């Protein structure tokens, strides 16, 4: 079951006995913006050994 933001605001308003206003929101997705570093061990060893 999915609810709109407006529906949840109305439900919470009834629960708290006052008005609820949504001033803004932020969308967050798990893993978003996280880049996995790819290491090349052979290349790293070659750079360290001067080859």
mmCIF file of C-alpha atoms in Angstrom:
data_model
loop_
_atom_site.group_PDB
_atom_site.id
_atom_site.type_symbol
_atom_site.label_atom_id
_atom_site.label_comp_id
_atom_site.label_asym_id
_atom_site.label_seq_id
_atom_site.Cartn_x
_atom_site.Cartn_y
_atom_site.Cartn_z
ATOM 1 C CA UNK A 1 0.000 0.000 0.000
ATOM 2 C CA UNK A 2 1.403 3.392 -0.947
ATOM 3 C CA UNK A 3 0.267 6.732 0.411
ATOM 4 C CA UNK A 4 0.777 10.217 -0.870
ATOM 5 C CA UNK A 5 2.520 12.840 1.224
ATOM 6 C CA UNK A 6 -0.794 14.680 1.511
ATOM 7 C CA UNK A 7 -2.556 11.595 2.873
ATOM 8 C CA UNK A 8 0.098 11.066 5.532
ATOM 9 C CA UNK A 9 -0.020 14.759 6.488
ATOM 10 C CA UNK A 10 -3.803 14.522 6.994
ATOM 11 C CA UNK A 11 -3.439 11.375 9.116
ATOM 12 C CA UNK A 12 -0.752 12.936 11.301
ATOM 13 C CA UNK A 13 -2.839 16.114 11.657
ATOM 14 C CA UNK A 14 -5.685 14.057 13.076
ATOM 15 C CA UNK A 15 -3.330 12.192 15.438
ATOM 16 C CA UNK A 16 -1.686 15.293 16.883
ATOM 17 C CA UNK A 17 -4.836 17.405 16.927
ATOM 18 C CA UNK A 18 -3.372 20.236 14.857
ATOM 19 C CA UNK A 19 -2.360 21.093 11.355
ATOM 20 C CA UNK A 20 0.720 19.640 9.714
ATOM 21 C CA UNK A 21 2.428 21.374 6.818
ATOM 22 C CA UNK A 22 5.084 19.850 4.594
ATOM 23 C CA UNK A 23 7.678 22.553 3.992
ATOM 24 C CA UNK A 24 10.003 20.465 1.831
ATOM 25 C CA UNK A 25 11.386 17.055 1.244
ATOM 26 C CA UNK A 26 14.601 15.316 0.254
ATOM 27 C CA UNK A 27 14.833 12.201 -1.878
ATOM 28 C CA UNK A 28 17.519 9.765 -0.763
ATOM 29 C CA UNK A 29 18.393 6.503 -2.447
ATOM 30 C CA UNK A 30 20.541 3.877 -0.756
ATOM 31 C CA UNK A 31 23.976 3.726 -2.319
ATOM 32 C CA UNK A 32 23.451 6.829 -4.401
ATOM 33 C CA UNK A 33 26.642 8.832 -4.848
ATOM 34 C CA UNK A 34 28.888 6.081 -3.574
ATOM 35 C CA UNK A 35 31.448 5.004 -6.092
ATOM 36 C CA UNK A 36 33.465 1.878 -5.448
ATOM 37 C CA UNK A 37 37.184 2.420 -5.959
ATOM 38 C CA UNK A 38 38.669 -0.026 -8.442
ATOM 39 C CA UNK A 39 42.250 -0.971 -7.605
ATOM 40 C CA UNK A 40 44.690 -2.570 -10.014
ATOM 41 C CA UNK A 41 47.202 -4.231 -7.710
ATOM 42 C CA UNK A 42 49.643 -5.117 -10.512
ATOM 43 C CA UNK A 43 49.705 -1.491 -11.702
ATOM 44 C CA UNK A 44 50.217 -0.226 -8.165
ATOM 45 C CA UNK A 45 53.168 -2.586 -7.609
ATOM 46 C CA UNK A 46 54.693 -1.566 -10.949
ATOM 47 C CA UNK A 47 54.444 2.123 -10.021
ATOM 48 C CA UNK A 48 56.037 1.507 -6.632
ATOM 49 C CA UNK A 49 58.901 -0.490 -8.118
ATOM 50 C CA UNK A 50 59.586 2.156 -10.752
ATOM 51 C CA UNK A 51 58.684 0.011 -13.756
#
